[in-house]
XYZ file of N, CA and C in Angstrom:
393
model
N 105.453 111.506 86.921
C 105.866 110.267 87.648
C 104.965 109.112 87.093
N 105.661 108.090 86.561
C 104.731 107.067 86.015
C 104.062 106.071 87.136
N 103.075 105.438 86.818
C 102.556 104.462 87.616
C 103.436 103.147 87.638
N 103.359 102.602 88.854
C 104.291 101.458 89.149
C 103.401 100.243 89.652
N 103.738 99.056 88.859
C 103.123 97.864 89.030
C 104.078 96.883 89.410
N 103.773 96.050 90.570
C 104.705 94.937 90.874
C 103.840 93.632 90.522
N 104.583 92.804 89.726
C 104.058 91.554 89.367
C 104.902 90.456 90.197
N 104.178 89.638 90.949
C 104.800 88.622 91.766
C 104.244 87.342 91.144
N 105.237 86.657 90.389
C 105.104 85.443 89.762
C 106.354 84.547 89.702
N 106.128 83.184 90.088
C 107.406 82.396 90.410
C 107.707 81.700 89.083
N 106.862 81.483 88.096
C 107.049 80.740 86.876
C 107.531 81.787 85.708
N 108.801 81.658 85.195
C 109.451 82.553 84.281
C 108.577 82.580 83.132
N 108.048 81.516 82.433
C 107.188 81.596 81.272
C 106.027 82.424 81.645
N 105.273 82.293 82.688
C 104.031 82.834 82.854
C 104.361 84.436 83.116
N 105.447 84.678 83.927
C 105.967 85.984 84.149
C 106.097 86.680 82.807
N 106.770 86.177 81.852
C 107.063 86.707 80.555
C 105.850 86.935 79.839
N 104.943 86.127 79.826
C 103.562 86.450 79.067
C 102.819 87.631 79.862
N 102.933 87.595 81.070
C 102.199 88.787 81.703
C 102.950 90.061 81.693
N 104.216 90.054 81.438
C 104.886 91.193 81.356
C 104.647 91.844 80.024
N 104.490 90.979 78.866
C 104.081 91.525 77.532
C 102.859 92.132 77.559
N 101.881 91.804 78.298
C 100.552 92.362 78.434
C 100.604 93.696 79.123
N 101.248 93.643 80.266
C 101.418 94.721 81.000
C 102.126 95.883 80.528
N 103.035 95.753 79.591
C 103.851 96.550 78.928
C 102.892 97.333 77.953
N 101.903 96.970 77.619
C 100.922 97.663 76.963
C 100.019 98.558 77.525
N 100.112 98.573 78.883
C 99.346 99.370 79.880
C 100.261 100.667 80.139
N 99.597 101.640 80.901
C 100.434 102.782 81.409
C 101.276 102.487 82.460
N 101.493 101.263 82.950
C 102.412 101.027 84.178
C 103.771 100.707 83.737
N 104.695 101.142 84.578
C 106.160 100.625 84.583
C 106.037 99.382 85.452
N 106.591 98.273 85.154
C 106.633 97.030 85.748
C 107.726 96.590 86.443
N 107.714 96.014 87.690
C 108.825 95.566 88.239
C 108.273 93.998 88.683
N 109.296 93.173 88.674
C 108.883 91.789 88.892
C 109.628 90.969 90.213
N 108.801 90.283 90.845
C 109.273 89.412 91.955
C 109.172 87.914 91.650
N 110.079 87.224 92.242
C 109.995 85.771 91.904
C 109.325 84.860 92.939
N 108.929 85.565 93.904
C 108.065 84.823 95.035
C 107.471 85.754 95.898
N 106.561 85.407 96.758
C 106.025 86.171 97.758
C 106.837 86.999 98.743
N 107.996 86.297 99.063
C 108.924 86.922 100.055
C 109.748 87.990 99.237
N 110.124 87.755 98.006
C 110.795 88.888 97.297
C 109.837 89.942 97.008
N 108.659 89.619 96.682
C 107.580 90.763 96.590
C 107.292 91.557 97.816
N 107.252 90.994 98.906
C 107.049 91.866 100.173
C 108.326 92.545 100.400
N 109.401 92.058 100.169
C 110.729 93.057 100.389
C 110.805 94.032 99.494
N 110.403 93.939 98.156
C 110.440 94.986 97.217
C 109.403 96.002 97.502
N 108.235 95.575 98.071
C 107.102 96.486 98.467
C 107.491 97.280 99.765
N 108.387 96.751 100.458
C 108.681 97.545 101.566
C 109.683 98.723 101.140
N 110.500 98.488 100.177
C 111.541 99.498 99.589
C 111.188 100.391 98.661
N 109.963 100.110 98.045
C 109.469 100.983 96.903
C 108.016 100.717 96.969
N 107.254 101.985 96.724
C 105.771 101.928 96.630
C 105.345 101.564 95.282
N 104.473 100.744 95.064
C 103.647 100.408 93.887
C 102.292 100.764 93.831
N 101.816 101.055 92.799
C 100.393 101.639 92.635
C 99.488 100.361 92.538
N 99.931 99.325 92.001
C 99.029 98.110 91.798
C 99.995 96.907 92.103
N 99.514 95.754 92.694
C 100.337 94.589 92.857
C 99.533 93.510 92.317
N 100.097 92.770 91.447
C 99.576 91.478 90.787
C 100.359 90.389 91.299
N 99.518 89.432 91.996
C 100.092 88.443 92.752
C 99.598 86.847 92.423
N 100.561 86.010 92.149
C 100.264 84.624 91.934
C 99.742 83.977 93.195
N 98.891 82.932 93.211
C 98.296 82.372 94.337
C 99.296 81.418 94.819
N 99.851 80.425 94.237
C 100.765 79.490 94.826
C 102.125 79.740 94.362
N 102.820 80.135 95.420
C 104.403 80.304 95.108
C 105.225 79.733 96.338
N 106.609 79.481 96.054
C 107.348 79.043 97.078
C 107.723 80.146 98.334
N 108.169 80.056 99.414
C 108.664 80.848 100.325
C 107.387 81.655 100.980
N 106.593 82.065 100.223
C 105.339 82.935 100.645
C 104.323 82.947 99.630
N 103.301 82.367 99.998
C 102.254 82.171 98.880
C 101.492 83.505 98.636
N 100.593 83.600 97.702
C 100.104 84.888 97.483
C 99.015 85.411 98.387
N 98.506 84.506 99.030
C 97.419 85.227 100.135
C 98.268 85.655 101.303
N 99.316 84.968 101.858
C 100.133 85.474 102.893
C 100.886 86.738 102.497
N 101.222 86.983 101.187
C 101.680 88.112 100.776
C 100.776 89.314 100.841
N 99.540 89.009 100.349
C 98.416 90.023 100.484
C 98.099 90.454 101.877
N 98.089 89.545 102.779
C 97.764 89.808 104.212
C 98.794 90.595 104.711
N 100.063 90.413 104.343
C 101.339 91.174 104.729
C 101.343 92.453 104.240
N 100.853 92.751 103.082
C 100.939 94.130 102.301
C 99.907 94.902 102.983
N 98.831 94.291 103.387
C 97.576 95.027 103.934
C 97.970 95.507 105.380
N 98.878 94.952 105.917
C 99.432 95.581 107.404
C 100.265 96.693 107.291
N 100.740 97.063 105.983
C 101.681 97.931 105.662
C 100.847 99.264 105.434
N 100.980 100.431 106.024
C 100.025 101.572 105.777
C 100.008 101.918 104.425
N 101.057 102.037 103.707
C 100.932 102.481 102.267
C 100.357 101.647 101.300
N 100.025 100.320 101.793
C 99.296 99.311 100.807
C 97.807 98.936 101.407
N 97.370 99.779 102.405
C 95.982 99.523 102.732
C 94.937 99.738 101.735
N 95.180 100.650 100.743
C 94.308 101.167 99.777
C 94.766 100.575 98.239
N 95.865 100.189 98.277
C 96.388 99.758 96.971
C 95.661 98.623 96.343
N 95.350 98.650 95.031
C 94.534 97.698 94.427
C 95.611 96.490 94.338
N 95.116 95.345 94.789
C 95.937 93.979 94.777
C 94.996 92.928 94.078
N 95.664 92.454 93.056
C 94.961 91.384 92.217
C 95.595 89.917 92.331
N 94.753 88.983 92.786
C 95.373 87.446 92.925
C 95.011 86.872 91.668
N 96.056 86.183 91.222
C 95.810 85.094 89.994
C 95.919 83.694 90.450
N 94.999 82.805 90.104
C 95.007 81.495 90.503
C 94.757 80.341 89.488
N 95.415 79.408 89.468
C 95.020 78.172 88.569
C 94.053 77.491 89.112
N 93.524 77.643 90.393
C 92.559 76.854 90.989
C 91.205 77.415 90.430
N 90.115 76.931 90.922
C 88.780 77.356 90.561
C 88.620 78.833 91.385
N 88.539 79.788 90.466
C 88.551 81.142 90.957
C 87.363 81.282 91.903
N 86.198 80.626 91.668
C 85.117 80.873 92.548
C 85.260 80.356 93.935
N 86.245 79.240 94.072
C 86.518 78.670 95.475
C 87.503 79.531 96.064
N 88.531 80.029 95.350
C 89.721 80.887 95.852
C 89.054 82.233 96.304
N 88.101 82.875 95.505
C 87.594 84.212 95.818
C 87.235 84.599 97.150
N 86.663 83.750 98.064
C 86.418 83.912 99.551
C 87.744 84.169 100.198
N 88.710 83.364 99.946
C 89.940 83.277 100.628
C 90.789 84.719 100.178
N 90.635 84.906 98.974
C 91.144 86.240 98.446
C 90.696 87.352 99.045
N 89.265 87.438 99.229
C 88.586 88.647 99.886
C 89.150 88.618 101.317
N 89.225 87.609 101.933
C 89.567 87.650 103.468
C 90.991 88.164 103.537
N 91.900 87.819 102.686
C 93.194 88.226 102.618
C 93.329 89.612 102.409
N 92.484 90.292 101.701
C 92.360 91.612 101.368
C 92.651 91.984 99.870
N 92.485 90.992 98.907
C 92.618 91.136 97.546
C 91.425 91.943 96.893
N 91.608 92.686 96.002
C 90.428 93.487 95.408
C 89.843 92.735 94.303
N 90.513 91.632 93.718
C 90.072 90.809 92.612
C 90.877 89.394 92.505
N 90.093 88.500 92.025
C 90.699 87.299 91.871
C 90.583 86.839 90.473
N 91.545 86.561 89.702
C 91.621 86.118 88.392
C 91.955 84.943 88.133
N 91.267 84.076 87.150
C 91.655 82.692 86.864
C 92.860 82.835 85.876
N 93.772 81.843 85.898
C 94.747 81.760 84.991
C 94.481 80.450 84.081
N 94.954 80.517 82.892
C 95.676 81.632 82.235
C 94.752 82.946 82.180
N 95.472 84.028 82.471
C 94.716 85.351 82.664
C 94.527 85.814 81.093
N 93.161 86.211 81.027
C 92.824 86.884 79.691
C 93.542 88.142 79.399
N 94.405 88.168 78.466
C 95.156 89.337 78.289
C 94.281 90.703 78.041
N 93.160 90.596 77.348
C 92.343 91.735 76.999
C 91.750 92.189 78.388
N 91.115 91.215 79.191
C 90.484 91.709 80.466
C 91.700 92.386 81.368
N 92.767 91.604 81.495
C 93.809 92.240 82.290
C 94.154 93.804 81.755
N 94.490 93.883 80.639
C 94.805 95.237 79.980
C 93.668 96.194 80.394
N 92.389 95.773 80.192
C 91.336 96.732 80.467
C 91.199 97.127 82.026
N 91.391 96.138 82.866
C 91.591 96.425 84.085
C 92.618 97.315 84.634
N 93.905 97.164 84.018
C 94.968 97.984 84.281
C 94.690 99.481 83.791
N 94.063 99.577 82.735
C 93.840 100.808 82.039
C 92.839 101.652 82.845
N 91.896 100.840 83.442
C 91.010 101.585 84.414
C 91.659 101.929 85.693
N 92.430 100.972 86.166
C 93.063 101.437 87.412
C 94.062 102.463 87.280
N 94.590 102.583 86.064
C 95.636 103.764 85.807
C 94.785 104.929 85.737
N 93.543 104.886 85.204
C 92.801 106.078 85.106
C 92.401 106.594 86.512
N 92.110 105.614 87.409
C 91.638 105.995 88.732
C 92.718 106.220 89.638
N 93.819 105.809 89.392
C 95.044 105.945 90.303
C 95.922 107.083 89.894
N 95.655 107.577 88.521
C 96.512 108.440 87.803
C 96.402 109.866 88.284
N 95.606 110.100 89.206
C 95.430 111.629 89.659
C 96.795 112.065 90.236
N 96.897 113.321 90.058
C 98.278 113.837 90.606
C 98.343 113.673 92.112
N 99.486 113.237 92.522
C 99.710 112.871 93.887
C 100.564 113.960 94.450
N 100.506 114.409 95.630
C 101.434 115.215 96.301
C 102.560 114.474 96.706
N 103.711 115.122 96.679
C 104.974 114.334 96.993
C 105.681 115.269 97.923
N 106.314 114.690 98.791
C 107.240 115.416 99.802
C 108.663 115.308 99.277
N 109.165 116.219 98.906
C 110.632 116.058 98.381
C 111.627 116.800 99.167
């Protein structure tokens, strides 16, 4: 079973750039266009990692993270928030919402790939499934 990553990003150009980086990682990627779309996809399918944009229509990244943390299967899931704002100012808000990490945008491709590789190694332990 491959590891699943949900990318929640409203800007198509940014989403395409991030997809190119994530495709080099061990994750299979799914995309959501905004926070509400991301929440709905997360309720219907479990993702091993969620990568979330900060400012989006319908539901922003912080609201999405708070909502995900209320779902039992996402209480321990790594969630990374990406922001164009000063990451040092957004970090406390991200921490309060339940994010594991806050990355400045544009996201450094090598750093993101390294993080995802590390997360895959940590998450990639065989999981018991009930079939």
